[in-house]
Amino acid sequence: MNTRCSVLLFLIALTALLSCKNNDNVFPKVVSSYLNVVNASPDVLNFYLNGTRLNNTSSIYPAGQSFYITVPAGSEDYEFKKAGSSIILFRIPLNLKDTVNNSLYVINGSTGSTFSTIDSLYKDTIPTDTQIRFANASSDAGLLDVFVGDTVNFKSRAFKTSSVFLKTGSGQKNVKIYQTGAAIPKVDTTITFEPGRIYTLFSKGLINGKGTAAFGVGIAINY
């Protein structure tokens, strides 16, 4: 009797083990990344993966963003279309790592003018502080110098590059953007930064552009 019971228990345990192993094959680990599309172009855009629109809440307006959307990690081709159009404006291949925040800057209707960043977001331990970085998304502006209040500045930022996040106080701050070496700013405005937030300032448009293509500054919220 004891022998029969031992054999029966062994068979039950073996069946359970094989069942778990089979379930591992049926339910593989899902790896995901997070993508924030920042629209530095003059067009209203939507973006897609395998024919499915990802920014479902709203189209992405000029100087707007999608905020972080969960997407598959690994290599994928993303498609962009103007709002209301079925024609693919361009495709961009991305290879995204698991559980990483990424930003993709769209500048005009071509793959070559986009660029992406890996966003290392660290929540500030001081609730009154904020963090700010700058990305140059203006193709004809050359090197840019950016000043945020009296404490933060970004020098000689080239097109398609982004700085690190710098810590500063929150509140209303004067923001100036110069072409490097120039005495007169191309942008001179005031922006209010909320405490505890993480922001990306980005240039957009062309130096002599008009309307939504005019040179200016946008602000994206990373946290």
PDB file of C-alpha atoms in Angstrom:
ATOM      1  CA  MET A   1       0.000   0.000   0.000  1.00  0.00           C
ATOM      2  CA  ASN A   2       2.812   2.400   0.933  1.00  0.00           C
ATOM      3  CA  THR A   3       4.576   1.688  -2.343  1.00  0.00           C
ATOM      4  CA  ARG A   4       1.407   2.385  -4.341  1.00  0.00           C
ATOM      5  CA  CYS A   5       0.867   5.669  -2.454  1.00  0.00           C
ATOM      6  CA  SER A   6       4.459   6.732  -3.071  1.00  0.00           C
ATOM      7  CA  VAL A   7       4.164   6.036  -6.807  1.00  0.00           C
ATOM      8  CA  LEU A   8       0.840   7.912  -6.970  1.00  0.00           C
ATOM      9  CA  LEU A   9       2.291  10.958  -5.176  1.00  0.00           C
ATOM     10  CA  PHE A  10       5.315  10.914  -7.490  1.00  0.00           C
ATOM     11  CA  LEU A  11       3.078  10.877 -10.568  1.00  0.00           C
ATOM     12  CA  ILE A  12       0.988  13.761  -9.206  1.00  0.00           C
ATOM     13  CA  ALA A  13       4.104  15.841  -8.504  1.00  0.00           C
ATOM     14  CA  LEU A  14       5.561  15.060 -11.941  1.00  0.00           C
ATOM     15  CA  THR A  15       2.295  16.038 -13.639  1.00  0.00           C
ATOM     16  CA  ALA A  16       2.213  19.345 -11.721  1.00  0.00           C
ATOM     17  CA  LEU A  17       5.834  20.083 -12.647  1.00  0.00           C
ATOM     18  CA  LEU A  18       5.252  19.420 -16.342  1.00  0.00           C
ATOM     19  CA  SER A  19       2.077  21.511 -16.220  1.00  0.00           C
ATOM     20  CA  CYS A  20       4.000  24.484 -14.803  1.00  0.00           C
ATOM     21  CA  LYS A  21       6.703  24.081 -17.428  1.00  0.00           C
ATOM     22  CA  ASN A  22       4.115  24.006 -20.208  1.00  0.00           C
ATOM     23  CA  ASN A  23       2.437  27.113 -18.763  1.00  0.00           C
ATOM     24  CA  ASP A  24       5.762  28.936 -18.943  1.00  0.00           C
ATOM     25  CA  ASN A  25       5.765  28.269 -22.680  1.00  0.00           C
ATOM     26  CA  VAL A  26       2.132  29.283 -23.120  1.00  0.00           C
ATOM     27  CA  PHE A  27       2.509  32.476 -21.072  1.00  0.00           C
ATOM     28  CA  PRO A  28       5.952  33.902 -21.894  1.00  0.00           C
ATOM     29  CA  LYS A  29       7.241  36.920 -19.984  1.00  0.00           C
ATOM     30  CA  VAL A  30       5.953  40.169 -21.467  1.00  0.00           C
ATOM     31  CA  VAL A  31       8.563  42.929 -21.685  1.00  0.00           C
ATOM     32  CA  SER A  32       7.444  46.522 -22.067  1.00  0.00           C
ATOM     33  CA  SER A  33       8.975  49.935 -22.531  1.00  0.00           C
ATOM     34  CA  TYR A  34       7.501  53.441 -22.272  1.00  0.00           C
ATOM     35  CA  LEU A  35       7.485  55.966 -25.119  1.00  0.00           C
ATOM     36  CA  ASN A  36       6.678  59.680 -24.995  1.00  0.00           C
ATOM     37  CA  VAL A  37       6.333  61.332 -28.423  1.00  0.00           C
ATOM     38  CA  VAL A  38       7.187  65.041 -28.368  1.00  0.00           C
ATOM     39  CA  ASN A  39       5.838  66.904 -31.384  1.00  0.00           C
ATOM     40  CA  ALA A  40       8.300  69.608 -32.449  1.00  0.00           C
ATOM     41  CA  SER A  41       6.804  69.635 -35.969  1.00  0.00           C
ATOM     42  CA  PRO A  42       4.169  71.997 -37.409  1.00  0.00           C
ATOM     43  CA  ASP A  43       1.712  69.121 -38.017  1.00  0.00           C
ATOM     44  CA  VAL A  44      -0.935  67.422 -35.875  1.00  0.00           C
ATOM     45  CA  LEU A  45       0.173  63.781 -35.659  1.00  0.00           C
ATOM     46  CA  ASN A  46      -0.882  60.275 -34.665  1.00  0.00           C
ATOM     47  CA  PHE A  47       1.450  57.309 -34.326  1.00  0.00           C
ATOM     48  CA  TYR A  48       0.854  53.621 -34.875  1.00  0.00           C
ATOM     49  CA  LEU A  49       2.342  50.190 -34.286  1.00  0.00           C
ATOM     50  CA  ASN A  50       1.301  47.359 -36.591  1.00  0.00           C
ATOM     51  CA  GLY A  51      -1.656  49.439 -37.779  1.00  0.00           C
ATOM     52  CA  THR A  52      -2.933  50.227 -34.273  1.00  0.00           C
ATOM     53  CA  ARG A  53      -3.039  53.862 -33.183  1.00  0.00           C
ATOM     54  CA  LEU A  54      -1.217  54.270 -29.872  1.00  0.00           C
ATOM     55  CA  ASN A  55      -2.131  57.837 -28.855  1.00  0.00           C
ATOM     56  CA  ASN A  56      -5.811  57.064 -28.350  1.00  0.00           C
ATOM     57  CA  THR A  57      -6.688  59.920 -25.990  1.00  0.00           C
ATOM     58  CA  SER A  58      -5.870  62.725 -28.421  1.00  0.00           C
ATOM     59  CA  SER A  59      -3.884  63.581 -31.511  1.00  0.00           C
ATOM     60  CA  ILE A  60      -0.497  65.135 -30.757  1.00  0.00           C
ATOM     61  CA  TYR A  61      -0.586  68.845 -31.553  1.00  0.00           C
ATOM     62  CA  PRO A  62       2.443  71.021 -32.381  1.00  0.00           C
ATOM     63  CA  ALA A  63       4.521  71.560 -29.216  1.00  0.00           C
ATOM     64  CA  GLY A  64       2.469  68.796 -27.533  1.00  0.00           C
ATOM     65  CA  GLN A  65       3.306  65.315 -26.311  1.00  0.00           C
ATOM     66  CA  SER A  66       1.729  61.882 -26.050  1.00  0.00           C
ATOM     67  CA  PHE A  67       2.984  61.348 -22.475  1.00  0.00           C
ATOM     68  CA  TYR A  68       4.467  57.914 -21.721  1.00  0.00           C
ATOM     69  CA  ILE A  69       2.625  55.109 -23.484  1.00  0.00           C
ATOM     70  CA  THR A  70       3.357  51.431 -22.797  1.00  0.00           C
ATOM     71  CA  VAL A  71       4.831  49.773 -25.899  1.00  0.00           C
ATOM     72  CA  PRO A  72       6.620  46.461 -26.528  1.00  0.00           C
ATOM     73  CA  ALA A  73      10.313  46.389 -25.687  1.00  0.00           C
ATOM     74  CA  GLY A  74      12.675  45.399 -28.484  1.00  0.00           C
ATOM     75  CA  SER A  75      12.876  46.374 -32.142  1.00  0.00           C
ATOM     76  CA  GLU A  76       9.708  47.778 -33.700  1.00  0.00           C
ATOM     77  CA  ASP A  77       8.816  50.113 -36.581  1.00  0.00           C
ATOM     78  CA  TYR A  78       6.501  52.976 -35.608  1.00  0.00           C
ATOM     79  CA  GLU A  79       4.407  54.770 -38.208  1.00  0.00           C
ATOM     80  CA  PHE A  80       3.344  58.411 -38.184  1.00  0.00           C
ATOM     81  CA  LYS A  81       0.395  59.979 -39.992  1.00  0.00           C
ATOM     82  CA  LYS A  82      -1.049  63.462 -40.055  1.00  0.00           C
ATOM     83  CA  ALA A  83      -4.322  63.662 -38.148  1.00  0.00           C
ATOM     84  CA  GLY A  84      -7.223  62.822 -40.461  1.00  0.00           C
ATOM     85  CA  SER A  85      -4.972  61.165 -43.060  1.00  0.00           C
ATOM     86  CA  SER A  86      -4.534  57.485 -43.858  1.00  0.00           C
ATOM     87  CA  ILE A  87      -1.191  58.089 -45.594  1.00  0.00           C
ATOM     88  CA  ILE A  88       1.954  57.092 -43.680  1.00  0.00           C
ATOM     89  CA  LEU A  89       4.092  60.197 -43.350  1.00  0.00           C
ATOM     90  CA  PHE A  90       7.188  58.292 -42.238  1.00  0.00           C
ATOM     91  CA  ARG A  91       8.358  55.260 -40.273  1.00  0.00           C
ATOM     92  CA  ILE A  92      10.905  55.216 -37.479  1.00  0.00           C
ATOM     93  CA  PRO A  93      12.645  52.040 -36.235  1.00  0.00           C
ATOM     94  CA  LEU A  94      13.256  51.945 -32.482  1.00  0.00           C
ATOM     95  CA  ASN A  95      14.957  49.355 -30.305  1.00  0.00           C
ATOM     96  CA  LEU A  96      13.638  49.974 -26.789  1.00  0.00           C
ATOM     97  CA  LYS A  97      14.851  48.322 -23.605  1.00  0.00           C
ATOM     98  CA  ASP A  98      12.578  46.707 -21.048  1.00  0.00           C
ATOM     99  CA  THR A  99      11.072  49.005 -18.359  1.00  0.00           C
ATOM    100  CA  VAL A 100      12.864  52.124 -19.691  1.00  0.00           C
ATOM    101  CA  ASN A 101      11.335  55.567 -20.292  1.00  0.00           C
ATOM    102  CA  ASN A 102      12.061  57.020 -23.719  1.00  0.00           C
ATOM    103  CA  SER A 103      11.212  60.254 -25.553  1.00  0.00           C
ATOM    104  CA  LEU A 104      10.993  60.535 -29.339  1.00  0.00           C
ATOM    105  CA  TYR A 105      11.231  64.018 -30.857  1.00  0.00           C
ATOM    106  CA  VAL A 106       9.433  64.452 -34.181  1.00  0.00           C
ATOM    107  CA  ILE A 107      10.656  67.495 -36.104  1.00  0.00           C
ATOM    108  CA  ASN A 108       9.188  67.207 -39.588  1.00  0.00           C
ATOM    109  CA  GLY A 109       7.870  64.568 -41.929  1.00  0.00           C
ATOM    110  CA  SER A 110      11.029  62.506 -42.298  1.00  0.00           C
ATOM    111  CA  THR A 111      12.701  59.668 -40.434  1.00  0.00           C
ATOM    112  CA  GLY A 112      16.118  61.300 -40.479  1.00  0.00           C
ATOM    113  CA  SER A 113      15.023  64.358 -38.536  1.00  0.00           C
ATOM    114  CA  THR A 114      13.709  62.467 -35.522  1.00  0.00           C
ATOM    115  CA  PHE A 115      15.797  61.600 -32.484  1.00  0.00           C
ATOM    116  CA  SER A 116      15.193  59.803 -29.220  1.00  0.00           C
ATOM    117  CA  THR A 117      16.443  59.942 -25.652  1.00  0.00           C
ATOM    118  CA  ILE A 118      16.497  57.564 -22.705  1.00  0.00           C
ATOM    119  CA  ASP A 119      14.852  59.395 -19.821  1.00  0.00           C
ATOM    120  CA  SER A 120      16.386  58.696 -16.416  1.00  0.00           C
ATOM    121  CA  LEU A 121      13.744  60.137 -14.113  1.00  0.00           C
ATOM    122  CA  TYR A 122      14.572  60.579 -10.447  1.00  0.00           C
ATOM    123  CA  LYS A 123      11.879  62.054  -8.228  1.00  0.00           C
ATOM    124  CA  ASP A 124      13.356  64.900  -6.237  1.00  0.00           C
ATOM    125  CA  THR A 125      13.566  64.418  -2.496  1.00  0.00           C
ATOM    126  CA  ILE A 126      12.964  68.163  -1.971  1.00  0.00           C
ATOM    127  CA  PRO A 127       9.282  68.787  -2.826  1.00  0.00           C
ATOM    128  CA  THR A 128       9.821  72.461  -3.743  1.00  0.00           C
ATOM    129  CA  ASP A 129      12.476  71.679  -6.375  1.00  0.00           C
ATOM    130  CA  THR A 130      11.995  70.880 -10.039  1.00  0.00           C
ATOM    131  CA  GLN A 131      14.236  69.308 -12.699  1.00  0.00           C
ATOM    132  CA  ILE A 132      14.725  70.698 -16.200  1.00  0.00           C
ATOM    133  CA  ARG A 133      16.641  69.646 -19.308  1.00  0.00           C
ATOM    134  CA  PHE A 134      16.874  71.094 -22.830  1.00  0.00           C
ATOM    135  CA  ALA A 135      16.631  69.397 -26.249  1.00  0.00           C
ATOM    136  CA  ASN A 136      17.510  71.139 -29.530  1.00  0.00           C
ATOM    137  CA  ALA A 137      14.825  70.141 -32.053  1.00  0.00           C
ATOM    138  CA  SER A 138      15.359  73.032 -34.500  1.00  0.00           C
ATOM    139  CA  SER A 139      17.134  71.857 -37.638  1.00  0.00           C
ATOM    140  CA  ASP A 140      18.459  75.244 -38.854  1.00  0.00           C
ATOM    141  CA  ALA A 141      19.176  76.990 -35.558  1.00  0.00           C
ATOM    142  CA  GLY A 142      22.734  75.749 -35.043  1.00  0.00           C
ATOM    143  CA  LEU A 143      24.109  75.666 -31.516  1.00  0.00           C
ATOM    144  CA  LEU A 144      21.806  77.078 -28.841  1.00  0.00           C
ATOM    145  CA  ASP A 145      22.372  78.581 -25.400  1.00  0.00           C
ATOM    146  CA  VAL A 146      19.450  78.399 -22.964  1.00  0.00           C
ATOM    147  CA  PHE A 147      19.027  80.226 -19.654  1.00  0.00           C
ATOM    148  CA  VAL A 148      16.342  79.349 -17.104  1.00  0.00           C
ATOM    149  CA  GLY A 149      16.159  81.978 -14.370  1.00  0.00           C
ATOM    150  CA  ASP A 150      19.449  82.771 -12.675  1.00  0.00           C
ATOM    151  CA  THR A 151      20.534  79.252 -11.771  1.00  0.00           C
ATOM    152  CA  VAL A 152      20.248  76.908 -14.790  1.00  0.00           C
ATOM    153  CA  ASN A 153      21.810  77.209 -18.233  1.00  0.00           C
ATOM    154  CA  PHE A 154      22.561  74.902 -21.142  1.00  0.00           C
ATOM    155  CA  LYS A 155      25.430  75.919 -23.421  1.00  0.00           C
ATOM    156  CA  SER A 156      26.069  75.147 -27.099  1.00  0.00           C
ATOM    157  CA  ARG A 157      23.430  72.462 -27.512  1.00  0.00           C
ATOM    158  CA  ALA A 158      23.567  70.997 -31.014  1.00  0.00           C
ATOM    159  CA  PHE A 159      20.624  69.895 -33.130  1.00  0.00           C
ATOM    160  CA  LYS A 160      19.228  66.486 -32.132  1.00  0.00           C
ATOM    161  CA  THR A 161      20.926  66.508 -28.724  1.00  0.00           C
ATOM    162  CA  SER A 162      19.543  66.675 -25.201  1.00  0.00           C
ATOM    163  CA  SER A 163      21.130  67.733 -21.928  1.00  0.00           C
ATOM    164  CA  VAL A 164      20.864  65.971 -18.600  1.00  0.00           C
ATOM    165  CA  PHE A 165      18.216  67.037 -16.087  1.00  0.00           C
ATOM    166  CA  LEU A 166      19.346  69.848 -13.796  1.00  0.00           C
ATOM    167  CA  LYS A 167      17.794  70.726 -10.457  1.00  0.00           C
ATOM    168  CA  THR A 168      16.416  74.182  -9.719  1.00  0.00           C
ATOM    169  CA  GLY A 169      13.744  75.848  -7.643  1.00  0.00           C
ATOM    170  CA  SER A 170      10.141  75.865  -8.757  1.00  0.00           C
ATOM    171  CA  GLY A 171       8.004  78.885  -9.628  1.00  0.00           C
ATOM    172  CA  GLN A 172       7.936  81.481 -12.391  1.00  0.00           C
ATOM    173  CA  LYS A 173      11.199  81.801 -14.329  1.00  0.00           C
ATOM    174  CA  ASN A 174      12.439  83.810 -17.277  1.00  0.00           C
ATOM    175  CA  VAL A 175      13.520  81.544 -20.156  1.00  0.00           C
ATOM    176  CA  LYS A 176      15.844  82.840 -22.881  1.00  0.00           C
ATOM    177  CA  ILE A 177      17.190  80.987 -25.927  1.00  0.00           C
ATOM    178  CA  TYR A 178      20.103  82.411 -27.926  1.00  0.00           C
ATOM    179  CA  GLN A 179      21.900  81.186 -30.986  1.00  0.00           C
ATOM    180  CA  THR A 180      25.382  80.620 -29.578  1.00  0.00           C
ATOM    181  CA  GLY A 181      27.416  83.816 -29.839  1.00  0.00           C
ATOM    182  CA  ALA A 182      24.392  86.083 -30.412  1.00  0.00           C
ATOM    183  CA  ALA A 183      23.578  89.031 -28.158  1.00  0.00           C
ATOM    184  CA  ILE A 184      19.815  89.086 -28.755  1.00  0.00           C
ATOM    185  CA  PRO A 185      17.682  86.098 -27.694  1.00  0.00           C
ATOM    186  CA  LYS A 186      15.447  84.324 -30.190  1.00  0.00           C
ATOM    187  CA  VAL A 187      13.100  83.438 -27.322  1.00  0.00           C
ATOM    188  CA  ASP A 188      12.469  85.575 -24.247  1.00  0.00           C
ATOM    189  CA  THR A 189       9.486  84.344 -22.258  1.00  0.00           C
ATOM    190  CA  THR A 190       8.289  83.421 -18.769  1.00  0.00           C
ATOM    191  CA  ILE A 191       7.334  79.862 -17.755  1.00  0.00           C
ATOM    192  CA  THR A 192       5.975  78.634 -14.427  1.00  0.00           C
ATOM    193  CA  PHE A 193       7.514  75.367 -13.201  1.00  0.00           C
ATOM    194  CA  GLU A 194       5.575  73.375 -10.616  1.00  0.00           C
ATOM    195  CA  PRO A 195       7.337  71.881  -7.578  1.00  0.00           C
ATOM    196  CA  GLY A 196       8.317  68.224  -7.774  1.00  0.00           C
ATOM    197  CA  ARG A 197       7.924  68.086 -11.558  1.00  0.00           C
ATOM    198  CA  ILE A 198      10.453  67.006 -14.204  1.00  0.00           C
ATOM    199  CA  TYR A 199      10.392  68.948 -17.484  1.00  0.00           C
ATOM    200  CA  THR A 200      12.010  69.008 -20.909  1.00  0.00           C
ATOM    201  CA  LEU A 201      12.321  72.371 -22.620  1.00  0.00           C
ATOM    202  CA  PHE A 202      12.768  71.959 -26.357  1.00  0.00           C
ATOM    203  CA  SER A 203      13.291  74.337 -29.234  1.00  0.00           C
ATOM    204  CA  LYS A 204      10.949  73.928 -32.180  1.00  0.00           C
ATOM    205  CA  GLY A 205      10.428  75.375 -35.633  1.00  0.00           C
ATOM    206  CA  LEU A 206      12.736  77.252 -37.995  1.00  0.00           C
ATOM    207  CA  ILE A 207      14.576  80.490 -37.347  1.00  0.00           C
ATOM    208  CA  ASN A 208      12.624  82.243 -40.120  1.00  0.00           C
ATOM    209  CA  GLY A 209       9.562  79.982 -39.978  1.00  0.00           C
ATOM    210  CA  LYS A 210       5.998  81.270 -39.890  1.00  0.00           C
ATOM    211  CA  GLY A 211       2.902  80.139 -37.998  1.00  0.00           C
ATOM    212  CA  THR A 212       3.286  76.728 -36.375  1.00  0.00           C
ATOM    213  CA  ALA A 213       6.712  76.441 -38.072  1.00  0.00           C
ATOM    214  CA  ALA A 214       8.035  79.567 -36.313  1.00  0.00           C
ATOM    215  CA  PHE A 215      10.987  79.223 -33.964  1.00  0.00           C
ATOM    216  CA  GLY A 216       9.947  78.916 -30.337  1.00  0.00           C
ATOM    217  CA  VAL A 217      10.145  76.883 -27.160  1.00  0.00           C
ATOM    218  CA  GLY A 218       7.978  73.968 -26.080  1.00  0.00           C
ATOM    219  CA  ILE A 219       7.725  72.239 -22.727  1.00  0.00           C
ATOM    220  CA  ALA A 220       7.130  68.539 -22.123  1.00  0.00           C
ATOM    221  CA  ILE A 221       6.278  67.029 -18.748  1.00  0.00           C
ATOM    222  CA  ASN A 222       8.318  63.912 -17.956  1.00  0.00           C
ATOM    223  CA  TYR A 223       7.006  63.446 -14.440  1.00  0.00           C
TER     224      TYR A 223
END
